[in-house]
XYZ file of C-alpha atoms in Angstrom:
239
model
C -0.023 0.000 0.037
C 1.155 3.575 -0.643
C 1.251 6.121 2.236
C -2.543 6.316 2.104
C -5.408 5.094 0.053
C -9.005 6.126 -0.485
C -11.807 3.969 0.953
C -15.557 3.862 0.531
C -17.965 3.096 3.420
C -19.812 -0.001 2.456
C -21.622 -0.967 5.726
C -22.355 0.432 9.144
C -24.077 -1.021 12.209
C -24.527 -0.397 15.923
C -22.644 -3.081 17.875
C -23.252 -1.683 21.413
C -24.566 1.374 23.151
C -22.979 4.517 21.647
C -20.759 2.228 19.454
C -20.649 2.009 15.710
C -18.878 -0.428 13.418
C -17.874 0.979 10.020
C -16.647 -1.205 7.179
C -14.670 0.382 4.374
C -13.605 -0.938 1.015
C -10.189 0.439 0.221
C -8.976 1.258 -3.311
C -5.696 -0.591 -2.595
C -5.153 -3.734 -0.546
C -4.132 -2.734 3.006
C -1.774 -5.240 4.629
C -1.885 -5.471 8.399
C -1.381 -7.820 11.298
C -4.130 -8.768 13.812
C -4.065 -6.151 16.604
C -2.730 -3.257 14.584
C -4.442 0.183 13.930
C -4.644 2.579 11.039
C -5.227 6.304 10.868
C -8.602 7.158 9.356
C -8.966 10.670 7.797
C -12.327 12.240 7.038
C -12.033 14.383 3.988
C -14.515 17.032 5.094
C -15.265 17.722 8.811
C -18.917 18.514 9.314
C -18.256 19.885 12.754
C -15.185 21.814 13.866
C -12.205 19.918 15.227
C -8.457 20.421 15.425
C -7.816 17.139 13.679
C -9.424 15.366 10.709
C -7.858 11.962 11.458
C -7.447 9.581 14.411
C -5.785 6.235 15.083
C -8.430 3.486 15.218
C -7.916 -0.255 15.785
C -8.834 -2.672 13.000
C -11.662 -5.088 13.799
C -11.400 -7.542 10.973
C -8.730 -10.230 10.713
C -5.985 -10.136 8.039
C -7.657 -13.278 6.577
C -10.817 -11.144 5.927
C -9.412 -9.407 2.851
C -10.822 -6.462 0.844
C -12.090 -4.504 3.778
C -10.926 -2.360 6.695
C -13.426 -2.379 9.499
C -13.211 -0.101 12.583
C -15.338 0.468 15.645
C -15.675 3.754 17.523
C -17.547 5.032 20.588
C -19.679 8.080 20.020
C -18.273 11.363 21.271
C -18.604 15.176 21.164
C -15.574 15.836 18.999
C -16.096 17.165 15.483
C -14.148 14.102 14.160
C -16.267 11.556 15.963
C -19.527 13.240 15.040
C -18.482 13.434 11.400
C -17.352 9.771 11.320
C -20.638 8.614 12.979
C -22.689 10.621 10.364
C -21.026 8.922 7.335
C -23.384 6.982 5.140
C -22.536 4.131 2.735
C -20.949 5.465 -0.405
C -19.023 8.286 1.403
C -15.238 8.302 1.380
C -12.343 8.464 3.852
C -8.612 7.954 3.546
C -6.853 5.033 5.244
C -3.288 5.998 6.201
C -0.392 3.675 6.902
C -1.029 0.841 9.421
C 1.031 0.714 12.565
C 1.139 -0.918 16.000
C 3.257 -3.414 17.953
C 0.454 -5.103 19.839
C 0.298 -8.181 17.669
C 0.177 -11.940 18.095
C 3.605 -13.570 18.892
C 5.355 -15.160 15.960
C 5.603 -18.363 17.988
C 3.669 -19.208 21.126
C 5.405 -20.619 24.173
C 2.849 -19.790 26.772
C -0.979 -19.388 26.926
C -2.321 -15.967 25.977
C -4.210 -13.675 28.286
C -6.223 -10.765 26.727
C -7.493 -8.043 29.077
C -9.849 -5.508 27.482
C -11.504 -2.440 28.904
C -14.580 -1.296 26.922
C -13.796 -0.527 23.285
C -10.328 -1.909 23.945
C -11.775 -5.273 22.905
C -11.408 -4.271 19.225
C -7.832 -5.494 18.543
C -8.626 -8.741 20.415
C -11.598 -9.404 18.140
C -9.136 -9.209 15.203
C -6.655 -11.487 16.936
C -9.300 -14.029 17.983
C -10.739 -14.176 14.449
C -7.316 -14.681 13.079
C -6.421 -17.474 15.585
C -9.778 -19.142 14.770
C -9.054 -18.963 11.034
C -5.689 -20.587 11.601
C -7.194 -23.282 13.894
C -5.095 -21.938 16.790
C -7.844 -20.739 19.149
C -6.655 -22.677 22.220
C -4.966 -21.704 25.483
C -6.480 -18.241 25.231
C -8.367 -16.313 27.903
C -10.202 -13.023 27.463
C -11.142 -10.876 30.421
C -13.706 -8.237 29.387
C -14.278 -5.306 31.766
C -17.247 -3.037 31.056
C -19.704 -0.823 32.918
C -22.796 -2.755 31.906
C -24.057 -5.273 29.344
C -25.315 -2.669 26.898
C -21.796 -1.292 26.474
C -20.127 -4.569 25.559
C -19.144 -4.726 21.831
C -19.012 -8.044 20.034
C -20.343 -10.047 23.036
C -22.500 -12.449 21.074
C -19.600 -13.184 18.654
C -17.207 -13.761 21.523
C -19.649 -16.076 23.267
C -20.043 -18.071 20.004
C -16.277 -18.411 19.678
C -16.007 -19.614 23.270
C -18.792 -22.140 22.710
C -17.128 -23.472 19.625
C -13.599 -23.535 20.994
C -13.216 -25.237 24.429
C -9.666 -23.855 24.634
C -10.919 -20.278 24.572
C -12.263 -18.967 27.855
C -14.317 -15.716 28.041
C -14.745 -13.970 31.372
C -16.887 -10.839 31.730
C -16.963 -8.228 34.429
C -19.679 -5.504 34.703
C -18.738 -2.898 37.261
C -21.922 -0.723 37.164
C -24.789 -3.019 36.123
C -27.348 -3.492 38.930
C -28.951 -6.512 37.226
C -25.706 -8.323 36.495
C -25.397 -11.653 38.338
C -21.835 -12.421 37.318
C -18.418 -10.989 38.274
C -18.420 -7.377 39.486
C -15.028 -6.879 41.052
C -12.681 -4.334 39.735
C -9.304 -5.221 38.311
C -6.973 -6.588 40.944
C -4.842 -9.530 41.860
C -7.757 -11.582 43.226
C -9.866 -11.159 40.078
C -6.929 -12.117 37.779
C -6.140 -15.196 39.806
C -9.781 -16.297 39.732
C -9.889 -15.960 35.932
C -6.388 -17.138 35.084
C -5.363 -19.394 37.918
C -1.581 -18.611 37.759
C -1.196 -15.280 35.903
C 2.571 -15.677 35.790
C 2.137 -18.639 33.380
C 0.657 -16.378 30.630
C 1.724 -13.822 28.122
C -0.536 -10.782 28.746
C -2.009 -8.245 26.359
C -3.903 -5.283 27.807
C -5.924 -2.632 25.923
C -8.198 0.104 27.323
C -8.198 3.571 28.692
C -4.944 4.776 30.328
C -6.476 4.321 33.814
C -7.673 0.786 33.110
C -4.338 -0.208 31.541
C -2.397 1.103 34.561
C -4.680 -0.814 36.937
C -4.308 -4.071 34.916
C -0.477 -3.762 34.704
C -0.298 -3.098 38.500
C -2.530 -6.091 39.256
C -0.445 -8.313 36.986
C 2.794 -7.274 38.582
C 1.259 -7.782 41.974
C 0.353 -11.356 40.911
C 4.071 -12.034 40.093
C 4.030 -11.532 36.308
C 7.314 -10.399 34.827
C 7.125 -6.972 33.148
C 8.438 -8.394 29.848
C 5.355 -10.615 29.592
C 2.962 -7.648 29.684
C 2.156 -5.893 26.434
C -0.198 -2.907 26.580
C -1.804 -0.223 24.493
C -4.037 2.598 25.786
C -6.723 4.518 24.039
C -5.900 8.048 25.192
C -8.937 10.262 24.915
C -11.425 7.414 24.614
C -13.883 6.482 27.290
C -14.499 2.876 28.079
């Protein structure tokens, strides 16, 4: 791919409260690894903003060719409002893909994914790719959200867990009065109840800066070596 390529919006859908998935068909093939992000530039801001582009994680797996799909929470910025107002047929520019939060070239330990809110997006890409390769085993995903309505891709993740006994999905709702499952905030005790021995895993953490800091602290408190923790925060994004 060149430095950037045009792309046409071909589909949009609501995947959770205040959360949209947008699928674009790029003019050129966009190579990427599961877990990476791209910069999406809107050509004409409909509401004022200092920036016309943002970094957004890619939802689809590399094996799902011909599209670049992103998911975004709604917000008050001119950029987010413009992105959310796009209709099929409208255009954006996809800029060069980047990101080091990717699957290991070779796996020596089980994988632990810890996601806060919309931070689940890169893990959806990774899980789809592992499933495509037949490698969705020894993987655990801990989802931390406020309530059930805010969880993106929950039905898909539950289906993956049901079809792959080696993939364990654990969900935490911190502010859902009707939730009968896990409610504890991120900490050593929660990680041990989900993972057993956290030090046996390679860990990937994505969420807001506050959530990522809490997860890293909890992992270190559980005896995990720093080099086994890989993190990425979504600065400026709410969970």
